[in-house]
PDB file of C-alpha atoms in Angstrom:
ATOM      1  CA  LEU A   1       8.522   6.835  21.238  1.00 52.00           C
ATOM      2  CA  GLY A   2       7.583   7.415  24.926  1.00 56.00           C
ATOM      3  CA  ALA A   3      10.189   8.769  26.909  1.00 61.00           C
ATOM      4  CA  ASN A   4      11.365   5.535  28.258  1.00 62.00           C
ATOM      5  CA  SER A   5      11.470   4.145  24.605  1.00 65.00           C
ATOM      6  CA  GLU A   6      14.561   3.029  22.619  1.00 68.00           C
ATOM      7  CA  MET A   7      14.326   3.165  19.082  1.00 64.00           C
ATOM      8  CA  ARG A   8      16.654   0.077  17.690  1.00 63.00           C
ATOM      9  CA  VAL A   9      18.070   0.483  14.071  1.00 66.00           C
ATOM     10  CA  GLU A  10      19.322  -2.571  12.001  1.00 65.00           C
ATOM     11  CA  THR A  11      19.134  -3.482   8.524  1.00 63.00           C
ATOM     12  CA  LEU A  12      18.022  -6.583   7.161  1.00 57.00           C
ATOM     13  CA  GLN A  13      19.323  -8.749   4.371  1.00 57.00           C
ATOM     14  CA  ILE A  14      16.642 -10.349   2.773  1.00 59.00           C
ATOM     15  CA  ALA A  15      15.827 -11.174  -0.941  1.00 62.00           C
ATOM     16  CA  TRP A  16      12.059  -9.620  -0.833  1.00 72.00           C
ATOM     17  CA  HIS A  17      11.143  -9.509  -4.513  1.00 78.00           C
ATOM     18  CA  VAL A  18      13.570 -12.124  -6.272  1.00 73.00           C
ATOM     19  CA  ARG A  19      12.806 -12.722 -10.039  1.00 73.00           C
ATOM     20  CA  GLU A  20      12.771 -16.664 -11.117  1.00 73.00           C
ATOM     21  CA  ASP A  21      16.390 -15.224 -12.715  1.00 80.00           C
ATOM     22  CA  GLY A  22      17.556 -15.380  -9.478  1.00 75.00           C
ATOM     23  CA  LYS A  23      17.892 -11.008  -9.561  1.00 79.00           C
ATOM     24  CA  ASN A  24      16.176  -8.569  -6.946  1.00 81.00           C
ATOM     25  CA  ASP A  25      13.128  -6.484  -8.594  1.00 85.00           C
ATOM     26  CA  PRO A  26      13.134  -3.073  -6.585  1.00 87.00           C
ATOM     27  CA  ILE A  27      10.853  -2.920  -3.885  1.00 89.00           C
ATOM     28  CA  MET A  28       8.338  -0.130  -4.325  1.00 93.00           C
ATOM     29  CA  SER A  29       5.998   0.652  -0.861  1.00 95.00           C
ATOM     30  CA  LEU A  30       5.701  -1.142   2.322  1.00 94.00           C
ATOM     31  CA  SER A  31       3.565  -0.810   5.213  1.00 97.00           C
ATOM     32  CA  PHE A  32       3.287  -2.164   9.106  1.00 95.00           C
ATOM     33  CA  TYR A  33       0.524  -3.468  10.180  1.00 94.00           C
ATOM     34  CA  GLY A  34       0.968  -3.485  14.102  1.00 91.00           C
ATOM     35  CA  ARG A  35       4.913  -3.997  15.163  1.00 87.00           C
ATOM     36  CA  GLU A  36       4.939  -7.528  13.547  1.00 91.00           C
ATOM     37  CA  LEU A  37       3.475  -8.011   9.671  1.00 95.00           C
ATOM     38  CA  LEU A  38       5.541  -5.653   7.101  1.00 95.00           C
ATOM     39  CA  ALA A  39       3.768  -5.777   3.772  1.00 96.00           C
ATOM     40  CA  THR A  40       5.934  -4.409   0.833  1.00 96.00           C
ATOM     41  CA  SER A  41       5.284  -4.403  -2.993  1.00 96.00           C
ATOM     42  CA  GLY A  42       7.615  -4.409  -6.177  1.00 93.00           C
ATOM     43  CA  ALA A  43       8.687  -4.287  -9.253  1.00 92.00           C
ATOM     44  CA  ASP A  44       8.182  -7.801  -9.659  1.00 93.00           C
ATOM     45  CA  ALA A  45       4.066  -7.176  -9.685  1.00 94.00           C
ATOM     46  CA  GLU A  46       3.449  -9.008  -6.645  1.00 95.00           C
ATOM     47  CA  ILE A  47       2.868  -7.495  -2.691  1.00 97.00           C
ATOM     48  CA  LYS A  48       4.634  -9.708   0.206  1.00 96.00           C
ATOM     49  CA  LEU A  49       3.809 -10.454   3.552  1.00 97.00           C
ATOM     50  CA  TRP A  50       6.332 -10.699   6.398  1.00 94.00           C
ATOM     51  CA  ARG A  51       6.418 -11.928   9.803  1.00 93.00           C
ATOM     52  CA  ILE A  52       8.693  -9.121  11.767  1.00 90.00           C
ATOM     53  CA  ALA A  53      10.545 -10.738  15.240  1.00 86.00           C
ATOM     54  CA  THR A  54      12.411  -9.513  17.702  1.00 74.00           C
ATOM     55  CA  PRO A  55      13.721 -12.163  19.760  1.00 71.00           C
ATOM     56  CA  GLU A  56      15.025 -11.426  23.637  1.00 70.00           C
ATOM     57  CA  GLY A  57      18.518  -9.344  23.267  1.00 68.00           C
ATOM     58  CA  GLY A  58      18.614 -10.480  19.354  1.00 72.00           C
ATOM     59  CA  LYS A  59      18.752  -9.046  16.081  1.00 77.00           C
ATOM     60  CA  ILE A  60      15.632  -8.480  14.349  1.00 80.00           C
ATOM     61  CA  GLY A  61      14.558 -11.113  11.920  1.00 82.00           C
ATOM     62  CA  ALA A  62      11.747 -11.597   9.210  1.00 86.00           C
ATOM     63  CA  SER A  63      10.156 -14.342   8.049  1.00 90.00           C
ATOM     64  CA  TYR A  64       8.515 -14.587   4.302  1.00 92.00           C
ATOM     65  CA  VAL A  65       4.849 -15.514   4.997  1.00 95.00           C
ATOM     66  CA  CYS A  66       3.004 -15.435   1.106  1.00 96.00           C
ATOM     67  CA  GLY A  67       2.911 -13.733  -1.646  1.00 95.00           C
ATOM     68  CA  LEU A  68      -0.491 -11.594  -2.984  1.00 97.00           C
ATOM     69  CA  LYS A  69      -0.623 -11.225  -6.182  1.00 96.00           C
ATOM     70  CA  ALA A  70      -3.846 -10.227  -8.584  1.00 97.00           C
ATOM     71  CA  HIS A  71      -1.444  -7.345 -10.215  1.00 97.00           C
ATOM     72  CA  ASP A  72      -0.829  -7.198 -13.635  1.00 96.00           C
ATOM     73  CA  LYS A  73       1.721  -4.840 -13.603  1.00 96.00           C
ATOM     74  CA  THR A  74       4.102  -2.968 -10.285  1.00 96.00           C
ATOM     75  CA  VAL A  75       2.766  -2.664  -8.003  1.00 97.00           C
ATOM     76  CA  ASN A  76       3.691   1.127  -6.456  1.00 97.00           C
ATOM     77  CA  ALA A  77       2.588   1.625  -3.339  1.00 98.00           C
ATOM     78  CA  VAL A  78       0.729  -0.278  -0.543  1.00 98.00           C
ATOM     79  CA  ARG A  79      -0.825   0.503   2.355  1.00 98.00           C
ATOM     80  CA  PHE A  80      -2.654  -1.153   5.444  1.00 98.00           C
ATOM     81  CA  SER A  81      -5.770   1.063   6.472  1.00 98.00           C
ATOM     82  CA  PRO A  82      -5.749   2.789   9.873  1.00 96.00           C
ATOM     83  CA  ASP A  83      -7.113  -0.013  11.830  1.00 95.00           C
ATOM     84  CA  GLY A  84      -5.366  -3.162   9.915  1.00 95.00           C
ATOM     85  CA  SER A  85      -8.530  -4.911   8.525  1.00 96.00           C
ATOM     86  CA  VAL A  86      -8.022  -3.831   4.671  1.00 97.00           C
ATOM     87  CA  LEU A  87      -4.783  -4.060   2.614  1.00 98.00           C
ATOM     88  CA  ALA A  88      -4.693  -1.693  -0.530  1.00 98.00           C
ATOM     89  CA  SER A  89      -2.745  -1.468  -3.166  1.00 98.00           C
ATOM     90  CA  ALA A  90      -2.110   0.938  -6.568  1.00 98.00           C
ATOM     91  CA  SER A  91      -0.046  -0.370  -9.429  1.00 98.00           C
ATOM     92  CA  ASP A  92       1.203   0.188 -13.032  1.00 97.00           C
ATOM     93  CA  ASP A  93      -1.594  -1.337 -14.524  1.00 97.00           C
ATOM     94  CA  ARG A  94      -4.211   1.307 -13.274  1.00 97.00           C
ATOM     95  CA  PHE A  95      -6.285  -0.547 -10.380  1.00 98.00           C
ATOM     96  CA  ILE A  96      -6.028  -0.259  -6.762  1.00 98.00           C
ATOM     97  CA  ILE A  97      -7.022  -3.511  -5.170  1.00 98.00           C
ATOM     98  CA  LEU A  98      -8.354  -3.461  -1.709  1.00 98.00           C
ATOM     99  CA  TRP A  99      -7.059  -7.242  -0.026  1.00 98.00           C
ATOM    100  CA  ARG A 100      -9.337  -8.253   2.999  1.00 97.00           C
ATOM    101  CA  PRO A 101      -8.869 -11.434   5.671  1.00 96.00           C
ATOM    102  CA  ASP A 102     -11.855 -13.897   4.538  1.00 93.00           C
ATOM    103  CA  GLN A 103     -13.496 -14.050   7.163  1.00 89.00           C
ATOM    104  CA  ALA A 104     -14.553 -17.704   6.602  1.00 90.00           C
ATOM    105  CA  ARG A 105     -10.387 -18.885   7.123  1.00 90.00           C
ATOM    106  CA  CYS A 106      -9.417 -15.515   8.879  1.00 91.00           C
ATOM    107  CA  LYS A 107     -10.160 -12.990  11.345  1.00 90.00           C
ATOM    108  CA  THR A 108      -7.647 -10.702  10.808  1.00 93.00           C
ATOM    109  CA  PHE A 109      -3.876 -10.445   8.484  1.00 93.00           C
ATOM    110  CA  ARG A 110      -2.413 -11.713  11.676  1.00 92.00           C
ATOM    111  CA  ASP A 111      -3.741 -14.889  10.889  1.00 94.00           C
ATOM    112  CA  VAL A 112      -3.612 -15.169   6.891  1.00 95.00           C
ATOM    113  CA  THR A 113      -0.763 -17.441   5.487  1.00 94.00           C
ATOM    114  CA  SER A 114      -1.927 -17.823   2.147  1.00 93.00           C
ATOM    115  CA  SER A 115      -3.362 -15.855  -1.188  1.00 94.00           C
ATOM    116  CA  ASP A 116      -6.732 -18.493  -0.697  1.00 94.00           C
ATOM    117  CA  ASP A 117      -6.851 -16.145   3.056  1.00 96.00           C
ATOM    118  CA  VAL A 118      -7.728 -13.269   1.190  1.00 96.00           C
ATOM    119  CA  SER A 119     -10.663 -11.899  -0.836  1.00 96.00           C
ATOM    120  CA  ILE A 120      -9.751  -8.524  -3.374  1.00 97.00           C
ATOM    121  CA  GLN A 121     -12.037  -5.933  -4.621  1.00 97.00           C
ATOM    122  CA  LYS A 122     -10.669  -4.215  -7.809  1.00 97.00           C
ATOM    123  CA  LEU A 123     -11.374   0.001  -8.117  1.00 97.00           C
ATOM    124  CA  THR A 124     -10.825   0.843 -11.435  1.00 96.00           C
ATOM    125  CA  GLY A 125     -10.922   4.821 -12.416  1.00 95.00           C
ATOM    126  CA  HIS A 126      -7.319   5.968 -13.479  1.00 96.00           C
ATOM    127  CA  LEU A 127      -6.177   6.599 -16.989  1.00 95.00           C
ATOM    128  CA  ALA A 128      -2.731   5.152 -16.521  1.00 95.00           C
ATOM    129  CA  ASP A 129      -0.217   4.137 -13.320  1.00 95.00           C
ATOM    130  CA  ILE A 130      -0.686   5.250 -10.043  1.00 96.00           C
ATOM    131  CA  TYR A 131       2.059   6.588  -7.859  1.00 96.00           C
ATOM    132  CA  ASP A 132       0.683   6.435  -4.535  1.00 96.00           C
ATOM    133  CA  LEU A 133      -2.463   6.281  -2.255  1.00 98.00           C
ATOM    134  CA  ASP A 134      -3.116   7.324   1.152  1.00 98.00           C
ATOM    135  CA  TRP A 135      -5.933   6.033   3.770  1.00 98.00           C
ATOM    136  CA  SER A 136      -8.421   8.882   5.303  1.00 97.00           C
ATOM    137  CA  PRO A 137      -7.280   8.744   9.216  1.00 97.00           C
ATOM    138  CA  ASP A 138     -11.325   7.150   9.576  1.00 97.00           C
ATOM    139  CA  GLY A 139     -10.672   4.438   6.664  1.00 97.00           C
ATOM    140  CA  GLN A 140     -13.621   5.080   4.789  1.00 97.00           C
ATOM    141  CA  TYR A 141     -11.949   6.995   1.930  1.00 98.00           C
ATOM    142  CA  ILE A 142      -8.730   6.373  -0.094  1.00 98.00           C
ATOM    143  CA  VAL A 143      -7.290   9.624  -2.374  1.00 97.00           C
ATOM    144  CA  SER A 144      -5.084   8.237  -5.180  1.00 97.00           C
ATOM    145  CA  GLY A 145      -1.881   9.514  -7.444  1.00 95.00           C
ATOM    146  CA  SER A 146      -1.497   8.980 -11.250  1.00 95.00           C
ATOM    147  CA  ILE A 147       0.951  10.028 -14.107  1.00 92.00           C
ATOM    148  CA  ASP A 148      -2.824  10.103 -15.855  1.00 94.00           C
ATOM    149  CA  HIS A 149      -2.715  13.786 -13.849  1.00 91.00           C
ATOM    150  CA  THR A 150      -5.232  13.476 -11.774  1.00 93.00           C
ATOM    151  CA  VAL A 151      -5.144  12.787  -7.900  1.00 95.00           C
ATOM    152  CA  LEU A 152      -9.089  10.800  -6.814  1.00 96.00           C
ATOM    153  CA  VAL A 153     -10.501  10.491  -4.131  1.00 97.00           C
ATOM    154  CA  TRP A 154     -12.356   6.739  -3.123  1.00 98.00           C
ATOM    155  CA  ASP A 155     -15.874   5.819  -1.157  1.00 98.00           C
ATOM    156  CA  VAL A 156     -13.838   2.283   0.213  1.00 97.00           C
ATOM    157  CA  ALA A 157     -17.234   1.253   0.962  1.00 96.00           C
ATOM    158  CA  LYS A 158     -18.909   1.915  -2.736  1.00 97.00           C
ATOM    159  CA  GLY A 159     -15.614   1.314  -4.545  1.00 96.00           C
ATOM    160  CA  GLU A 160     -16.273   4.439  -6.607  1.00 96.00           C
ATOM    161  CA  PRO A 161     -14.782   7.434  -6.915  1.00 97.00           C
ATOM    162  CA  ILE A 162     -16.000  10.568  -5.035  1.00 97.00           C
ATOM    163  CA  TRP A 163     -14.143  13.586  -6.534  1.00 95.00           C
ATOM    164  CA  SER A 164     -11.799  13.991  -8.493  1.00 90.00           C
ATOM    165  CA  CYS A 165      -8.914  16.966  -9.273  1.00 89.00           C
ATOM    166  CA  LYS A 166      -7.171  17.775 -12.068  1.00 89.00           C
ATOM    167  CA  ASP A 167      -4.844  20.559 -11.715  1.00 83.00           C
ATOM    168  CA  HIS A 168      -1.354  19.500 -12.325  1.00 80.00           C
ATOM    169  CA  SER A 169       0.495  19.436 -15.542  1.00 80.00           C
ATOM    170  CA  HIS A 170       2.156  16.418 -15.252  1.00 81.00           C
ATOM    171  CA  PHE A 171       2.667  12.866 -13.100  1.00 88.00           C
ATOM    172  CA  VAL A 172       0.880  13.127  -9.575  1.00 86.00           C
ATOM    173  CA  GLN A 173       3.674  11.069  -7.579  1.00 88.00           C
ATOM    174  CA  GLY A 174       2.200  11.463  -4.260  1.00 91.00           C
ATOM    175  CA  VAL A 175      -0.909  11.639  -2.539  1.00 95.00           C
ATOM    176  CA  ALA A 176      -1.274  12.293   1.722  1.00 94.00           C
ATOM    177  CA  TRP A 177      -4.143  12.895   3.729  1.00 94.00           C
ATOM    178  CA  ASP A 178      -3.637  15.344   6.646  1.00 91.00           C
ATOM    179  CA  PRO A 179      -3.967  13.578  10.262  1.00 91.00           C
ATOM    180  CA  LEU A 180      -6.708  15.658  11.140  1.00 91.00           C
ATOM    181  CA  HIS A 181      -9.277  14.513   8.073  1.00 87.00           C
ATOM    182  CA  ARG A 182      -9.472  18.310   6.489  1.00 90.00           C
ATOM    183  CA  TYR A 183      -7.407  18.206   3.527  1.00 91.00           C
ATOM    184  CA  VAL A 184      -6.005  15.935   1.168  1.00 91.00           C
ATOM    185  CA  VAL A 185      -2.481  16.974  -0.360  1.00 85.00           C
ATOM    186  CA  SER A 186      -0.933  15.793  -4.026  1.00 83.00           C
ATOM    187  CA  GLN A 187       3.004  16.069  -5.747  1.00 85.00           C
ATOM    188  CA  SER A 188       3.476  16.150  -9.245  1.00 82.00           C
ATOM    189  CA  SER A 189       6.699  16.255 -11.406  1.00 77.00           C
ATOM    190  CA  ASP A 190       5.514  19.587 -12.141  1.00 77.00           C
ATOM    191  CA  ARG A 191       7.219  20.752  -9.065  1.00 83.00           C
ATOM    192  CA  SER A 192       3.938  21.983  -7.278  1.00 74.00           C
ATOM    193  CA  VAL A 193       2.057  20.651  -4.320  1.00 77.00           C
ATOM    194  CA  ARG A 194      -1.559  21.336  -4.043  1.00 79.00           C
TER     195      ARG A 194
END
């Protein structure tokens, strides 16, 4: 926020991830692309895209754009790449999925209006549920953490892990890449940060 900027805080009361029986499933993660597009992931195994709008002097609102479904289980983490060209998701199904706008239909995620507008790439390497992921500042790599006690660093262009660490003795529940691109940090239910 700049010196002349102000932050607005409002609670949106929206049924974000609703099951067929009408009950809400938990939202596990969210990520913004710019100021107007929000991706959410949930226990319903789906990613949903939302347009966020603030009419002049009005209340903040969200409108549903579309659902992206390729995971079989809860989607624990969703993150747009630093340039917004790729959306990465991590799930209890052990996959990371990279979602990209289909260039024949859409130039950016702002143009996506249905699941037909995106292509997917599945990354495999973890042996159990993936709890978290994060992008490197340059968008070339992803770090992920799993209940298999491992942290993996992925080369996005190659679609494969290039580094693995199994220093934790329990579930890896969070990962982060430092903004200066020097460190990767992980935290675990073994009560350690590495």
